[in-house]
Amino acid sequence: MYDLQSFLRMLRFMAVGPFPDGSLGGVALNFSLAIISMTVGFFLGLFIALGRISKRKLISYPCMLFVELIRATPLLLIIFWFYFFIPNVLGRNVSIFFSAAVSISVYSAAYQSEIFRGAFQSISQGQVEAALSTGLQYFHIVIFILIPQTIKIMLPTFVSFFISLFKDTSVTYIIGIIELTQTGVIVSQRVPERLLVAYASVGIIYFVFCYFMSRYSIKIEKKMEKYKFK
Amino acid sequence: MIAQVYIELFRNIPTLQWMLFFYFVFPELLPGSISSVLNNYKHYNFIAAVLGIALSNAAYVAEILRSGIEAIPVSQVEAAISLGLSKFDRWRYIILPQTVRIIFPPLMTRMIHNLKNTSLALAVTVNEITWTTQQIESLTFRGIEVTTTATLFFVILNAIFATLANIVERVCFKERKLTPGKKCPEPSKSYV
C-alpha cells in the first residue's frame, strides 16, 4: 500500500526533482523558469511597448509585427523554434533549460508589452506634452512620468499573468525538461499501480500554488483600487 | 458551490495536465470493462485531448458569461419585473441579448486561445500539426523550416479567425447599440 516513506520521497521528487544528485527539477524548476522569463520579459516588453507607441513607423511596425506574430503562435511552437534555432546560431548545443528559458522569455515579452501599452495609453497625451515642454528628455519621461503612474494599475495584471506563465511552463514537459508534469509522468511510469496518486499530487501542487497566487492578486487588486484614476 | 469548485479546479491546473489525466488516469478510474474498451479504442487520444481542452475552456467561458451577466444593471431587471415580464421573458428579451454583445469579444479571444491550445494535444500523440512537424523533423532534420511553416499556418488561421470575428461584431452588434430613449416613436397624431 501507500506507505508514508515512499509518498514523502515522491513529494520531494516533485518539489525539487533529482536535485542534490542531478539538476534542479520539479516545481522549483517551474518557478525558476517562470521568474526568469517574467523578469527578462518585463524589460524586453517595456522596450517593445515603447517602440510600439512610438511615432516613427520604422520602429513601431517591427514591434507590432513581433507582438502579433508571437501572440498568434502557440507557446509550444515557439519553444520548438528556439530549440532548433539557437544551436544553429551559436554553432553548438545548448541545454534544453536555456532554450526553454529564452523562448518563454520571448513569449512573455510579447504579452507583457501589451500590458504596458494598454497602461501607457491610459495616460493622457497632455502629460507627455507638458513634460516635453518643461524640458524633460524622453528617457526621463518614461522613468519619472509613465512608469510611476502605471505600475500601480498594472500590478494585479502582472500577478495574474505570472500565474498563467507558471501554468504555461508545464508545456516544457514536451521537450523533456524534468519539471512538475514530467515528474508526475516519471513517477507514474516507475510505479504504475500508483498512477492516480502521482497525477493527483501533481494536480494538487499546481492547484495550491495557482490558487493562492490568484487569491493574492485579488487582494492586491482591492488594495490598488484607490490608486486608480480615470 | 459545485460550479465554484469546478471553475477553480479547471482554471488553476494547466490544460496539459488535464489532457494527460484524461489520457492516462481516467480509463483506470472507470470499471474494468469500460476501461478496456477505451484503452483498445484507437482514437481515444483524440477524445482525451478534446475533453481536456473543452472542460478547461468551459471554466473560462463560465467566468466570461458571469461577468457579462453581472455587467447588466439590476435596475433593468427590476424594471422588467415591474412591467410584468415572466422569468423566461426577462432572460430572453432583456438579459441575454445584451450579454451576448458584451461577451462576444472575450469569447473570440478564448476561441483563438483554444486554437493555440490544440497544439498541446501533441502530448497525448494526437496527429495534429505540431506532431506532424516533429515527424517531419525526425525524418529530414530540418527543424527550423518545418517549425516556421507550422507557425505560419497558425498565424494565418488566427488572422482568419480574428477577421471573421471583427466582421461578425461589426455587422451584428455595433449598429444595434441600444440608445435608450431615442428609438421610442412619437405617438401618431394623424387620426386625432
Short mmCIF file of C-alpha atoms in Angstrom, two decimals:
data_model
loop_
_atom_site.label_atom_id
_atom_site.label_comp_id
_atom_site.label_asym_id
_atom_site.label_seq_id
_atom_site.Cartn_x
_atom_site.Cartn_y
_atom_site.Cartn_z
CA MET A 1 0.00 0.00 0.00
CA TYR A 2 0.95 3.63 0.00
CA ASP A 3 3.42 3.82 2.83
CA LEU A 4 4.38 7.23 4.10
CA GLN A 5 8.09 6.93 3.39
CA SER A 6 7.77 6.47 -0.35
CA PHE A 7 4.96 9.02 -0.54
CA LEU A 8 7.24 11.63 1.02
CA ARG A 9 10.00 10.61 -1.37
CA MET A 10 7.63 11.14 -4.26
CA LEU A 11 6.63 14.57 -2.97
CA ARG A 12 10.28 15.51 -2.60
CA PHE A 13 10.94 14.40 -6.18
CA MET A 14 8.04 16.54 -7.33
CA ALA A 15 9.27 19.53 -5.34
CA VAL A 16 12.93 19.68 -6.43
CA GLY A 17 13.41 16.78 -8.85
CA PRO A 18 16.67 14.81 -8.61
CA PHE A 19 18.26 17.89 -7.03
CA PRO A 20 21.28 17.01 -4.86
CA ASP A 21 22.40 14.28 -7.26
CA GLY A 22 21.28 15.83 -10.53
CA SER A 23 19.96 19.09 -11.86
CA LEU A 24 17.12 21.02 -10.28
CA GLY A 25 13.66 19.87 -11.25
CA GLY A 26 10.07 19.64 -10.14
CA VAL A 27 8.01 22.62 -9.12
CA ALA A 28 11.17 24.57 -8.22
CA LEU A 29 12.14 24.44 -11.88
CA ASN A 30 8.69 25.65 -12.93
CA PHE A 31 9.09 28.57 -10.58
CA SER A 32 12.59 29.48 -11.70
CA LEU A 33 11.55 29.29 -15.36
CA ALA A 34 8.54 31.50 -14.67
CA ILE A 35 10.55 34.02 -12.66
CA ILE A 36 13.42 34.20 -15.18
CA SER A 37 11.09 34.67 -18.14
CA MET A 38 8.93 37.14 -16.22
CA THR A 39 11.95 39.31 -15.40
CA VAL A 40 13.52 39.17 -18.85
CA GLY A 41 10.13 39.64 -20.46
CA PHE A 42 9.40 42.65 -18.23
CA PHE A 43 12.32 44.70 -19.54
CA LEU A 44 12.05 43.40 -23.10
CA GLY A 45 8.31 44.05 -23.05
CA LEU A 46 8.84 47.60 -21.75
CA PHE A 47 11.08 48.43 -24.71
CA ILE A 48 8.73 46.78 -27.19
CA ALA A 49 5.77 48.70 -25.76
CA LEU A 50 7.70 51.97 -26.01
CA GLY A 51 8.61 51.07 -29.57
CA ARG A 52 5.02 50.29 -30.40
CA ILE A 53 3.65 53.62 -29.20
CA SER A 54 6.48 55.44 -30.97
CA LYS A 55 5.50 57.80 -33.76
CA ARG A 56 8.27 56.61 -36.07
CA LYS A 57 6.86 53.87 -38.26
CA LEU A 58 10.29 52.32 -38.75
CA ILE A 59 10.28 51.49 -35.03
CA SER A 60 6.60 50.86 -34.36
CA TYR A 61 5.86 48.50 -37.27
CA PRO A 62 8.53 45.86 -36.48
CA CYS A 63 7.45 45.89 -32.82
CA MET A 64 3.83 45.42 -33.82
CA LEU A 65 4.77 42.59 -36.19
CA PHE A 66 6.78 40.87 -33.46
CA VAL A 67 3.99 41.09 -30.88
CA GLU A 68 1.26 39.93 -33.24
CA LEU A 69 3.42 37.08 -34.53
CA ILE A 70 4.23 35.80 -31.04
CA ARG A 71 0.67 36.20 -29.84
CA ALA A 72 -0.69 34.23 -32.78
CA THR A 73 1.70 31.32 -32.22
CA PRO A 74 1.28 28.60 -29.59
CA LEU A 75 3.95 28.57 -26.90
CA LEU A 76 4.85 25.02 -27.87
CA LEU A 77 5.83 26.06 -31.39
CA ILE A 78 7.90 28.98 -30.07
CA ILE A 79 9.72 26.55 -27.80
CA PHE A 80 10.41 24.19 -30.70
CA TRP A 81 11.51 27.09 -32.87
CA PHE A 82 14.15 28.27 -30.42
CA TYR A 83 15.06 24.68 -29.66
CA PHE A 84 16.16 24.32 -33.29
CA PHE A 85 17.22 27.93 -33.85
CA ILE A 86 19.68 28.56 -31.01
CA PRO A 87 22.13 25.72 -31.86
CA ASN A 88 22.13 26.93 -35.46
CA VAL A 89 23.13 30.45 -34.44
CA LEU A 90 25.62 29.62 -31.69
CA GLY A 91 27.05 26.67 -33.57
CA ARG A 92 26.96 24.41 -30.53
CA ASN A 93 24.36 22.62 -28.50
CA VAL A 94 22.84 24.39 -25.52
CA SER A 95 20.93 22.89 -22.62
CA ILE A 96 17.18 22.49 -23.09
CA PHE A 97 16.66 24.62 -20.00
CA PHE A 98 18.41 27.54 -21.71
CA SER A 99 16.37 27.26 -24.90
CA ALA A 100 13.15 26.89 -22.90
CA ALA A 101 14.00 29.96 -20.81
CA VAL A 102 14.76 32.00 -23.94
CA SER A 103 11.55 31.01 -25.68
CA ILE A 104 9.30 31.59 -22.68
CA SER A 105 11.01 34.96 -22.15
CA VAL A 106 10.21 35.99 -25.72
CA TYR A 107 6.63 34.77 -25.26
CA SER A 108 6.18 36.70 -22.03
CA ALA A 109 7.81 39.81 -23.52
CA ALA A 110 5.13 39.95 -26.20
CA TYR A 111 2.29 39.61 -23.68
CA GLN A 112 3.79 42.00 -21.15
CA SER A 113 4.38 44.61 -23.84
CA GLU A 114 0.63 44.54 -24.44
CA ILE A 115 0.01 45.14 -20.73
CA PHE A 116 2.47 48.05 -20.78
CA ARG A 117 0.98 49.51 -23.92
CA GLY A 118 -2.53 49.42 -22.53
CA ALA A 119 -1.39 51.14 -19.36
CA PHE A 120 0.68 53.78 -21.17
CA GLN A 121 -2.23 54.63 -23.41
CA SER A 122 -4.41 55.27 -20.38
CA ILE A 123 -2.18 58.23 -19.53
CA SER A 124 -3.27 61.32 -21.37
CA GLN A 125 -1.04 62.68 -24.12
CA GLY A 126 -1.20 66.08 -22.42
CA GLN A 127 1.05 64.89 -19.63
CA VAL A 128 3.73 63.83 -22.08
CA GLU A 129 3.46 67.15 -23.90
CA ALA A 130 3.67 69.04 -20.61
CA ALA A 131 6.75 67.05 -19.65
CA LEU A 132 8.34 67.77 -23.04
CA SER A 133 7.64 71.48 -22.66
CA THR A 134 9.32 71.54 -19.26
CA GLY A 135 12.40 70.18 -20.96
CA LEU A 136 12.44 66.55 -19.84
CA GLN A 137 14.10 64.03 -22.12
CA TYR A 138 12.27 61.00 -23.49
CA PHE A 139 14.13 58.68 -21.11
CA HIS A 140 13.16 60.83 -18.14
CA ILE A 141 9.54 60.94 -19.24
CA VAL A 142 9.44 57.14 -19.22
CA ILE A 143 11.18 56.82 -15.87
CA PHE A 144 9.51 59.66 -13.98
CA ILE A 145 6.12 60.14 -15.63
CA LEU A 146 4.90 56.97 -17.32
CA ILE A 147 6.14 54.14 -15.11
CA PRO A 148 5.33 55.53 -11.62
CA GLN A 149 1.73 56.18 -12.60
CA THR A 150 1.13 52.94 -14.41
CA ILE A 151 2.96 50.44 -12.21
CA LYS A 152 0.22 50.53 -9.61
CA ILE A 153 -2.60 49.82 -12.00
CA MET A 154 -0.54 47.19 -13.80
CA LEU A 155 0.44 45.18 -10.73
CA PRO A 156 -2.65 42.91 -10.50
CA THR A 157 -2.43 42.24 -14.23
CA PHE A 158 1.19 41.23 -13.82
CA VAL A 159 0.38 38.85 -10.99
CA SER A 160 -2.35 37.15 -12.99
CA PHE A 161 -0.02 36.98 -15.97
CA PHE A 162 2.59 35.37 -13.76
CA ILE A 163 0.05 32.71 -12.78
CA SER A 164 -0.72 31.92 -16.39
CA LEU A 165 3.03 31.89 -17.16
CA PHE A 166 3.55 29.45 -14.29
CA LYS A 167 0.90 27.20 -15.79
CA ASP A 168 2.39 27.59 -19.25
CA THR A 169 5.80 26.36 -18.09
CA SER A 170 4.20 22.91 -17.92
CA VAL A 171 4.46 22.88 -21.72
CA THR A 172 8.25 22.41 -21.43
CA TYR A 173 7.41 18.85 -20.40
CA ILE A 174 7.19 18.06 -24.10
CA ILE A 175 10.86 18.87 -24.84
CA GLY A 176 11.90 16.72 -21.89
CA ILE A 177 12.61 19.13 -19.05
CA ILE A 178 12.09 17.44 -15.67
CA GLU A 179 9.50 19.86 -14.33
CA LEU A 180 6.38 19.15 -12.31
CA THR A 181 4.33 17.45 -15.04
CA GLN A 182 7.31 15.39 -16.11
CA THR A 183 7.99 14.25 -12.53
CA GLY A 184 4.39 13.09 -12.31
CA VAL A 185 4.75 11.11 -15.53
CA ILE A 186 8.07 9.62 -14.35
CA VAL A 187 6.61 8.54 -11.00
CA SER A 188 3.55 7.03 -12.67
CA GLN A 189 5.75 5.08 -15.08
CA ARG A 190 8.04 3.78 -12.35
CA VAL A 191 5.19 2.70 -10.09
CA PRO A 192 2.23 2.04 -12.43
CA GLU A 193 -0.10 0.94 -9.64
CA ARG A 194 0.14 4.44 -8.17
CA LEU A 195 -0.97 6.22 -11.33
CA LEU A 196 -3.79 8.11 -9.66
CA VAL A 197 -1.70 9.19 -6.67
CA ALA A 198 1.05 10.58 -8.91
CA TYR A 199 -1.28 12.56 -11.18
CA ALA A 200 -3.46 13.74 -8.32
CA SER A 201 -0.47 15.05 -6.39
CA VAL A 202 0.78 16.95 -9.45
CA GLY A 203 -2.68 18.44 -9.89
CA ILE A 204 -2.91 19.38 -6.23
CA ILE A 205 0.52 21.04 -6.27
CA TYR A 206 -0.46 23.13 -9.31
CA PHE A 207 -3.80 23.95 -7.74
CA VAL A 208 -2.34 25.05 -4.41
CA PHE A 209 0.26 27.34 -6.00
CA CYS A 210 -2.05 28.91 -8.56
CA TYR A 211 -5.00 29.24 -6.20
CA PHE A 212 -3.05 31.10 -3.55
CA MET A 213 -1.39 33.33 -6.11
CA SER A 214 -4.78 34.23 -7.56
CA ARG A 215 -6.16 34.95 -4.08
CA TYR A 216 -3.15 37.22 -3.57
CA SER A 217 -3.76 39.00 -6.87
CA ILE A 218 -7.38 39.70 -5.86
CA LYS A 219 -6.08 41.11 -2.59
CA ILE A 220 -3.66 43.43 -4.38
CA GLU A 221 -6.38 44.47 -6.76
CA LYS A 222 -8.56 45.59 -3.87
CA LYS A 223 -5.64 47.45 -2.35
CA MET A 224 -4.84 49.19 -5.62
CA GLU A 225 -8.42 50.27 -6.21
CA LYS A 226 -7.82 53.62 -4.54
CA TYR A 227 -4.89 54.45 -6.81
CA LYS A 228 -6.96 54.06 -9.93
CA PHE A 229 -7.53 57.23 -11.86
CA LYS A 230 -9.97 57.94 -14.56
CA MET B 1 -20.76 25.90 -4.76
CA ILE B 2 -20.14 22.99 -7.15
CA ALA B 3 -19.74 25.44 -10.00
CA GLN B 4 -17.23 27.43 -7.94
CA VAL B 5 -15.17 24.31 -7.23
CA TYR B 6 -15.29 23.29 -10.89
CA ILE B 7 -14.15 26.70 -12.10
CA GLU B 8 -11.32 26.98 -9.59
CA LEU B 9 -10.18 23.42 -10.29
CA PHE B 10 -10.05 23.79 -14.05
CA ARG B 11 -8.61 27.30 -14.07
CA ASN B 12 -5.80 26.56 -11.65
CA ILE B 13 -4.49 23.35 -13.22
CA PRO B 14 -2.89 23.57 -16.67
CA THR B 15 -4.76 22.22 -19.69
CA LEU B 16 -1.85 19.91 -20.48
CA GLN B 17 -2.22 18.30 -17.08
CA TRP B 18 -5.92 17.69 -17.70
CA MET B 19 -5.16 16.16 -21.07
CA LEU B 20 -2.64 13.75 -19.56
CA PHE B 21 -5.14 12.98 -16.80
CA PHE B 22 -7.90 12.07 -19.23
CA TYR B 23 -5.50 10.05 -21.36
CA PHE B 24 -3.68 8.03 -18.69
CA VAL B 25 -5.70 8.10 -15.49
CA PHE B 26 -9.35 8.49 -16.44
CA PRO B 27 -9.77 5.00 -18.02
CA GLU B 28 -8.26 3.43 -14.89
CA LEU B 29 -10.89 5.03 -12.67
CA LEU B 30 -13.76 3.50 -14.62
CA PRO B 31 -14.87 -0.10 -14.10
CA GLY B 32 -12.76 -2.73 -15.87
CA SER B 33 -14.96 -3.46 -18.88
CA ILE B 34 -15.35 0.19 -19.89
CA SER B 35 -11.66 0.95 -19.37
CA SER B 36 -10.57 -1.95 -21.56
CA VAL B 37 -12.90 -0.72 -24.31
CA LEU B 38 -11.44 2.78 -24.01
CA ASN B 39 -7.86 1.52 -23.96
CA ASN B 40 -8.42 -0.52 -27.10
CA TYR B 41 -10.22 2.27 -28.92
CA LYS B 42 -7.81 3.67 -31.47
CA HIS B 43 -8.87 7.31 -31.26
CA TYR B 44 -9.13 7.62 -27.51
CA ASN B 45 -6.19 10.04 -27.51
CA PHE B 46 -8.26 12.44 -29.61
CA ILE B 47 -11.17 12.16 -27.18
CA ALA B 48 -8.85 12.78 -24.24
CA ALA B 49 -7.40 15.90 -25.89
CA VAL B 50 -10.88 17.24 -26.68
CA LEU B 51 -12.05 16.55 -23.13
CA GLY B 52 -9.01 18.32 -21.67
CA ILE B 53 -9.39 21.42 -23.83
CA ALA B 54 -13.18 21.55 -23.65
CA LEU B 55 -13.55 21.13 -19.91
CA SER B 56 -10.86 23.66 -19.03
CA ASN B 57 -12.27 26.04 -21.61
CA ALA B 58 -15.71 25.65 -20.04
CA ALA B 59 -14.39 27.10 -16.80
CA TYR B 60 -13.02 30.20 -18.56
CA VAL B 61 -16.20 30.67 -20.60
CA ALA B 62 -18.25 30.38 -17.41
CA GLU B 63 -16.26 33.24 -15.93
CA ILE B 64 -16.77 35.33 -19.07
CA LEU B 65 -20.52 34.64 -19.03
CA ARG B 66 -20.78 35.50 -15.37
CA SER B 67 -19.03 38.84 -15.82
CA GLY B 68 -21.20 39.56 -18.86
CA ILE B 69 -24.42 38.90 -16.97
CA GLU B 70 -23.24 40.84 -13.95
CA ALA B 71 -22.47 43.84 -16.17
CA ILE B 72 -26.19 44.38 -16.78
CA PRO B 73 -27.61 46.78 -14.21
CA VAL B 74 -30.05 45.32 -11.69
CA SER B 75 -32.42 48.21 -12.31
CA GLN B 76 -33.17 46.84 -15.78
CA VAL B 77 -34.27 43.53 -14.34
CA GLU B 78 -36.36 45.32 -11.76
CA ALA B 79 -37.94 47.41 -14.49
CA ALA B 80 -38.71 44.22 -16.41
CA ILE B 81 -40.32 42.70 -13.33
CA SER B 82 -42.43 45.79 -12.82
CA LEU B 83 -43.55 45.56 -16.45
CA GLY B 84 -44.80 42.06 -15.68
CA LEU B 85 -42.37 40.01 -17.76
CA SER B 86 -42.01 36.39 -16.72
CA LYS B 87 -38.63 34.98 -15.74
CA PHE B 88 -38.16 33.36 -19.17
CA ASP B 89 -39.09 36.57 -20.94
CA ARG B 90 -36.69 38.55 -18.78
CA TRP B 91 -33.80 36.32 -19.86
CA ARG B 92 -34.95 36.10 -23.45
CA TYR B 93 -35.62 39.80 -24.11
CA ILE B 94 -33.64 41.79 -21.54
CA ILE B 95 -30.60 39.98 -20.20
CA LEU B 96 -29.31 37.63 -22.89
CA PRO B 97 -29.41 39.98 -25.92
CA GLN B 98 -27.26 42.47 -24.06
CA THR B 99 -24.99 39.83 -22.57
CA VAL B 100 -24.16 38.37 -25.97
CA ARG B 101 -22.98 41.75 -27.14
CA ILE B 102 -20.78 42.21 -24.08
CA ILE B 103 -19.21 38.77 -24.07
CA PHE B 104 -18.57 38.43 -27.79
CA PRO B 105 -15.04 39.94 -27.91
CA PRO B 106 -13.69 37.97 -24.90
CA LEU B 107 -15.29 34.80 -26.27
CA MET B 108 -13.43 35.26 -29.54
CA THR B 109 -10.20 35.77 -27.60
CA ARG B 110 -10.90 32.45 -25.89
CA MET B 111 -11.54 30.88 -29.28
CA ILE B 112 -8.10 31.93 -30.55
CA HIS B 113 -6.59 30.76 -27.27
CA ASN B 114 -8.22 27.37 -27.79
CA LEU B 115 -6.87 27.18 -31.30
CA LYS B 116 -3.39 27.66 -29.88
CA ASN B 117 -4.04 25.17 -27.08
CA THR B 118 -4.77 22.43 -29.60
CA SER B 119 -1.03 22.22 -30.19
CA LEU B 120 -0.75 20.69 -26.70
CA ALA B 121 -2.54 17.59 -27.99
CA LEU B 122 0.93 16.56 -29.14
CA ALA B 123 1.47 15.31 -25.58
CA VAL B 124 -1.19 12.61 -25.99
CA THR B 125 0.06 11.72 -29.50
CA VAL B 126 -2.82 13.20 -31.45
CA ASN B 127 -1.83 13.51 -35.08
CA GLU B 128 -2.11 17.29 -35.32
CA ILE B 129 0.16 19.88 -36.90
CA THR B 130 2.79 20.10 -34.17
CA TRP B 131 3.02 16.32 -34.01
CA THR B 132 3.39 16.26 -37.79
CA THR B 133 6.22 18.79 -37.66
CA GLN B 134 8.02 16.54 -35.19
CA GLN B 135 7.57 13.57 -37.51
CA ILE B 136 8.92 15.51 -40.47
CA GLU B 137 11.79 16.84 -38.39
CA SER B 138 12.81 13.36 -37.28
CA LEU B 139 12.87 12.26 -40.94
CA THR B 140 14.58 15.25 -42.53
CA PHE B 141 16.40 17.06 -39.65
CA ARG B 142 15.12 20.39 -40.96
CA GLY B 143 13.77 21.71 -37.69
CA ILE B 144 13.67 25.44 -38.37
CA GLU B 145 11.95 25.22 -41.75
CA VAL B 146 9.28 22.83 -40.53
CA THR B 147 8.56 24.78 -37.34
CA THR B 148 8.40 28.06 -39.24
CA THR B 149 5.89 26.58 -41.66
CA ALA B 150 3.72 25.36 -38.78
CA THR B 151 3.96 28.81 -37.20
CA LEU B 152 2.79 30.38 -40.46
CA PHE B 153 -0.19 28.02 -40.50
CA PHE B 154 -1.17 29.14 -37.03
CA VAL B 155 -0.67 32.81 -37.85
CA ILE B 156 -2.85 32.54 -40.94
CA LEU B 157 -5.57 30.60 -39.10
CA ASN B 158 -5.59 33.13 -36.28
CA ALA B 159 -5.73 36.02 -38.74
CA ILE B 160 -8.75 34.42 -40.45
CA PHE B 161 -10.49 33.91 -37.12
CA ALA B 162 -9.77 37.46 -35.97
CA THR B 163 -11.04 38.93 -39.24
CA LEU B 164 -14.21 36.83 -39.12
CA ALA B 165 -14.81 37.86 -35.52
CA ASN B 166 -14.37 41.53 -36.43
CA ILE B 167 -16.79 41.24 -39.34
CA VAL B 168 -19.40 39.45 -37.21
CA GLU B 169 -19.03 42.01 -34.47
CA ARG B 170 -19.37 44.94 -36.86
CA VAL B 171 -22.33 43.51 -38.76
CA CYS B 172 -24.34 42.04 -35.90
CA PHE B 173 -23.60 44.06 -32.81
CA LYS B 174 -22.18 47.50 -33.43
CA GLU B 175 -25.06 49.05 -35.38
CA ARG B 176 -27.71 47.95 -32.94
CA LYS B 177 -26.23 49.60 -29.88
CA LEU B 178 -29.07 50.41 -27.52
CA THR B 179 -29.63 54.11 -27.17
CA PRO B 180 -32.33 54.41 -24.51
CA GLY B 181 -35.00 57.00 -25.09
CA LYS B 182 -34.11 57.73 -28.70
CA LYS B 183 -35.77 54.92 -30.60
CA CYS B 184 -39.13 55.47 -28.91
CA PRO B 185 -41.53 56.58 -31.71
CA GLU B 186 -43.68 59.64 -31.33
CA PRO B 187 -47.37 58.85 -30.91
CA SER B 188 -49.16 59.32 -34.19
CA LYS B 189 -51.48 62.34 -34.38
CA SER B 190 -52.99 61.89 -37.79
CA TYR B 191 -56.21 60.26 -36.54
CA VAL B 192 -56.95 62.88 -33.93
#
